[in-house]
Coordinates of N, CA, C and O in Angstrom, one line a residue:
M15 N -24.5 -1.8 21.4 CA -23.8 -1.5 22.6 C -24.9 -1.4 23.6 O -25.9 -0.7 23.5
T16 N -24.7 -2.0 24.8 CA -25.6 -2.0 25.8 C -25.3 -0.8 26.8 O -24.3 -0.1 26.7
R17 N -26.2 -0.6 27.7 CA -26.0 0.6 28.6 C -24.8 0.5 29.6 O -24.2 1.4 30.0
N18 N -24.5 -0.8 29.8 CA -23.3 -1.1 30.7 C -21.9 -0.9 29.9 O -21.0 -0.7 30.6
D19 N -21.9 -1.0 28.6 CA -20.7 -0.9 28.0 C -20.4 0.7 27.7 O -21.2 1.4 27.3
T20 N -19.2 1.0 28.1 CA -18.8 2.4 27.9 C -18.0 2.4 26.5 O -17.1 1.7 26.3
P21 N -18.4 3.4 25.6 CA -17.7 3.5 24.4 C -16.3 4.0 24.6 O -16.0 4.8 25.5
T22 N -15.4 3.5 23.8 CA -14.0 4.0 23.9 C -13.7 4.7 22.6 O -14.0 4.2 21.5
Y23 N -13.1 5.9 22.7 CA -12.8 6.7 21.5 C -11.3 7.0 21.6 O -10.8 7.3 22.6
S24 N -10.7 6.9 20.4 CA -9.2 7.1 20.5 C -8.9 8.5 19.8 O -7.8 9.0 20.0
T25 N -9.8 9.0 19.1 CA -9.5 10.4 18.4 C -10.7 11.3 18.6 O -11.8 10.9 18.9
L26 N -10.4 12.5 18.4 CA -11.4 13.6 18.4 C -12.4 13.4 17.2 O -13.6 13.7 17.4
E27 N -11.9 12.9 16.1 CA -12.8 12.7 14.9 C -13.9 11.7 15.4 O -15.0 11.8 14.9
E28 N -13.5 10.6 16.1 CA -14.5 9.6 16.5 C -15.6 10.2 17.4 O -16.7 10.0 17.4
I29 N -15.0 11.1 18.3 CA -16.0 11.9 19.2 C -17.0 12.6 18.5 O -18.2 12.6 18.7
N30 N -16.4 13.4 17.6 CA -17.2 14.3 16.7 C -18.2 13.5 15.9 O -19.4 14.0 15.8
Q31 N -17.8 12.4 15.4 CA -18.8 11.5 14.5 C -19.9 11.0 15.4 O -21.0 11.1 15.0
R32 N -19.5 10.6 16.6 CA -20.5 10.0 17.5 C -21.6 11.1 18.0 O -22.8 11.0 18.1
K33 N -21.0 12.4 18.1 CA -21.7 13.5 18.5 C -22.7 13.8 17.4 O -23.9 14.2 17.7
Q34 N -22.3 13.8 16.2 CA -23.2 14.1 15.0 C -24.3 13.1 14.9 O -25.4 13.3 14.7
E35 N -23.9 11.7 15.1 CA -24.9 10.7 15.1 C -26.0 10.9 16.1 O -27.2 10.7 15.8
L36 N -25.6 11.2 17.3 CA -26.5 11.4 18.4 C -27.5 12.6 18.1 O -28.6 12.7 18.4
R37 N -26.9 13.7 17.6 CA -27.7 14.9 17.2 C -28.7 14.5 16.1 O -29.9 14.9 16.3
L38 N -28.4 13.8 15.1 CA -29.3 13.3 14.1 C -30.4 12.4 14.8 O -31.6 12.6 14.4
Q39 N -30.0 11.6 15.7 CA -31.0 10.7 16.3 C -31.9 11.5 17.2 O -33.1 11.4 17.2
L40 N -31.4 12.5 17.9 CA -32.2 13.4 18.7 C -33.2 14.2 17.8 O -34.3 14.5 18.2
D41 N -32.6 14.7 16.7 CA -33.6 15.5 15.8 C -34.7 14.6 15.2 O -35.9 15.1 15.2
R42 N -34.4 13.3 14.9 CA -35.5 12.5 14.4 C -36.6 12.2 15.6 O -37.7 12.3 15.3
D43 N -36.1 12.0 16.8 CA -36.9 11.7 17.9 C -37.8 13.0 18.2 O -38.9 12.9 18.5
K44 N -37.1 14.2 18.1 CA -37.9 15.3 18.3 C -39.0 15.5 17.4 O -40.1 16.0 17.6
Q45 N -38.7 15.3 16.1 CA -39.7 15.4 15.0 C -40.9 14.5 15.3 O -42.1 14.7 15.2
I46 N -40.6 13.1 15.7 CA -41.6 12.3 16.1 C -42.5 12.7 17.2 O -43.8 12.7 17.2
V47 N -41.8 13.3 18.3 CA -42.6 13.8 19.4 C -43.4 14.9 19.1 O -44.6 15.1 19.5
D48 N -42.9 15.7 18.2 CA -43.6 17.0 17.8 C -44.9 16.6 17.0 O -46.0 17.1 17.2
Q49 N -44.8 15.6 16.1 CA -46.0 15.1 15.4 C -46.9 14.5 16.3 O -48.2 14.6 16.1
L50 N -46.5 13.7 17.3 CA -47.5 13.0 18.2 C -48.1 14.2 19.0 O -49.3 14.0 19.4
W51 N -47.4 15.2 19.6 CA -47.9 16.3 20.3 C -49.0 17.0 19.5 O -50.0 17.4 20.0
K52 N -48.7 17.3 18.2 CA -49.6 18.0 17.4 C -50.9 17.2 17.3 O -52.0 17.8 17.2
G53 N -50.8 15.9 17.2 CA -52.0 15.1 17.0 C -52.8 15.0 18.3 O -54.0 14.9 18.2
L54 N -52.2 15.3 19.4 CA -52.9 15.3 20.7 C -53.7 16.6 20.8 O -54.8 16.7 21.4
S55 N -53.1 17.6 20.4 CA -53.6 19.0 20.6 C -54.5 19.5 19.6 O -55.0 20.6 19.5
V56 N -54.8 18.6 18.6 CA -55.7 19.1 17.4 C -57.1 19.0 18.0 O -57.6 18.0 18.5
K57 N -57.9 20.1 17.7 CA -59.3 20.1 18.2 C -60.1 19.3 17.2 O -60.0 19.6 16.1
R58 N -60.9 18.4 17.8 CA -61.8 17.7 16.9 C -63.1 18.5 16.8 O -63.7 18.8 17.8
E59 N -63.5 18.6 15.6 CA -64.7 19.4 15.4 C -65.8 18.4 15.0 O -65.6 17.5 14.3
D60 N -66.9 18.6 15.8 CA -68.0 17.8 15.5 C -68.7 18.1 14.1 O -69.0 19.3 13.9
T61 N -68.9 17.2 13.4 CA -69.4 17.4 12.0 C -70.9 17.7 12.1 O -71.4 18.4 11.2
T62 N -71.7 17.0 13.0 CA -73.1 17.2 13.0 C -73.5 17.6 14.3 O -72.9 17.4 15.4
R63 N -74.7 18.2 14.4 CA -75.4 18.5 15.7 C -75.6 17.3 16.6 O -75.6 17.4 17.7
G64 N -76.0 16.2 15.9 CA -76.2 15.0 16.6 C -75.0 14.5 17.3 O -75.1 14.0 18.5
Q65 N -73.9 14.6 16.7 CA -72.5 14.1 17.4 C -72.3 15.0 18.6 O -71.8 14.5 19.6
M66 N -72.6 16.4 18.4 CA -72.3 17.2 19.6 C -73.2 16.8 20.7 O -72.8 16.8 21.9
I67 N -74.5 16.6 20.5 CA -75.4 16.2 21.5 C -75.1 14.8 22.2 O -75.1 14.7 23.4
A68 N -74.6 13.9 21.3 CA -74.1 12.7 21.9 C -72.9 12.7 22.8 O -72.9 12.1 23.8
N69 N -72.0 13.7 22.4 CA -70.8 13.9 23.2 C -71.3 14.6 24.6 O -70.7 14.2 25.6
I70 N -72.2 15.5 24.6 CA -72.6 16.1 25.8 C -73.2 15.0 26.7 O -73.1 15.0 27.9
I71 N -74.1 14.2 26.1 CA -74.8 13.2 26.9 C -73.8 12.2 27.5 O -73.8 11.8 28.7
S72 N -72.9 11.8 26.7 CA -71.8 10.9 27.2 C -71.0 11.5 28.3 O -70.7 10.8 29.3
N73 N -70.6 12.7 28.1 CA -69.8 13.4 29.1 C -70.6 13.6 30.4 O -70.1 13.4 31.5
S74 N -71.8 13.9 30.4 CA -72.8 14.0 31.5 C -72.9 12.7 32.2 O -72.9 12.7 33.4
A75 N -73.1 11.6 31.5 CA -73.2 10.3 32.0 C -71.9 10.0 32.8 O -72.0 9.4 34.0
M76 N -70.7 10.3 32.3 CA -69.5 10.0 32.9 C -69.4 10.8 34.2 O -69.0 10.3 35.2
A77 N -69.8 12.0 34.2 CA -69.8 12.9 35.4 C -70.7 12.4 36.5 O -70.3 12.3 37.7
I78 N -71.9 12.0 36.1 CA -72.9 11.5 37.2 C -72.3 10.1 37.6 O -72.4 9.9 38.9
D79 N -71.8 9.3 36.8 CA -71.2 8.0 37.3 C -70.0 8.3 38.3 O -70.0 7.6 39.3
A80 N -69.2 9.2 38.0 CA -68.1 9.5 38.9 C -68.6 9.9 40.2 O -68.1 9.7 41.3
F81 N -69.6 10.9 40.2 CA -70.2 11.4 41.4 C -70.8 10.3 42.2 O -70.5 10.3 43.4
L82 N -71.5 9.5 41.6 CA -72.1 8.3 42.4 C -71.1 7.4 42.9 O -71.3 6.9 44.0
M83 N -70.0 7.1 42.2 CA -68.9 6.3 42.7 C -68.3 6.9 43.9 O -68.1 6.1 44.9
V84 N -68.0 8.1 43.9 CA -67.4 8.7 45.0 C -68.2 8.7 46.2 O -67.8 8.5 47.4
R85 N -69.6 9.0 46.0 CA -70.5 9.0 47.1 C -70.6 7.6 47.7 O -70.7 7.5 48.9
K86 N -70.6 6.6 46.9 CA -70.8 5.2 47.4 C -69.4 4.9 48.1 O -69.6 4.2 49.2
L87 N -68.3 5.2 47.6 CA -67.0 4.9 48.3 C -67.0 5.6 49.6 O -66.6 5.1 50.6
K88 N -67.4 6.8 49.6 CA -67.4 7.6 50.9 C -68.3 7.0 51.9 O -68.1 7.0 53.2
K89 N -69.5 6.5 51.5 CA -70.5 5.9 52.4 C -69.8 4.6 52.9 O -70.0 4.3 54.1
N90 N -69.3 3.7 52.1 CA -68.8 2.4 52.5 C -67.5 2.5 53.3 O -67.2 1.7 54.1
Y91 N -66.6 3.4 52.7 CA -65.3 3.5 53.3 C -64.9 4.9 53.7 O -64.0 5.5 53.3
G92 N -65.8 5.4 54.6 CA -65.6 6.7 55.0 C -64.3 7.1 55.7 O -63.8 8.2 55.7
G93 N -63.7 6.0 56.4 CA -62.5 6.2 57.0 C -61.3 6.6 56.1 O -60.4 7.3 56.5
I94 N -61.4 6.2 54.8 CA -60.4 6.5 53.9 C -60.3 8.1 53.7 O -59.3 8.7 53.6
F95 N -61.5 8.7 53.6 CA -61.6 10.1 53.4 C -61.2 11.0 54.5 O -61.1 12.2 54.3
Q96 N -61.0 10.4 55.7 CA -60.6 11.2 56.9 C -59.2 11.8 56.6 O -58.9 12.8 57.2
F97 N -58.5 11.3 55.8 CA -57.0 11.7 55.6 C -57.1 13.2 54.9 O -56.2 13.9 55.0
F98 N -58.1 13.4 54.1 CA -58.2 14.6 53.3 C -58.9 15.8 54.1 O -58.8 16.8 53.7
K99 N -59.4 15.4 55.2 CA -60.1 16.5 56.1 C -59.1 17.3 56.8 O -58.0 16.7 57.3
K100 N -59.4 18.6 57.0 CA -58.4 19.4 57.8 C -58.6 19.1 59.3 O -59.9 18.9 59.7
K101 N -57.7 19.0 60.1 CA -57.7 18.7 61.5 C -58.2 20.1 62.2 O -57.6 21.1 61.9
K102 N -59.1 19.9 63.2 CA -59.6 21.1 64.0 C -58.6 21.4 65.0 O -58.1 20.4 65.7
S103 N -58.2 22.6 65.1 CA -57.3 22.9 66.2 C -58.0 23.2 67.5 O -59.0 23.7 67.7

């Protein structure tokens, strides 16, 4: 059945059967989403001190890179950032 087709039901039993099918489908989808969400929110524990230091260095390098990129963009395209400044009254 495509989205443009409207289902036709002739009895209440058919409606209830379809309703149960949709509930089962929603329950399955909810379980999948719950599993995916739990996988995203699981804290990753660094197993070694070396991995922790590597993560800190990596995050620091990304922060510095982002800062330098914004600085370069502001220098070369300063007019774009005028939209974010408050107008003086």
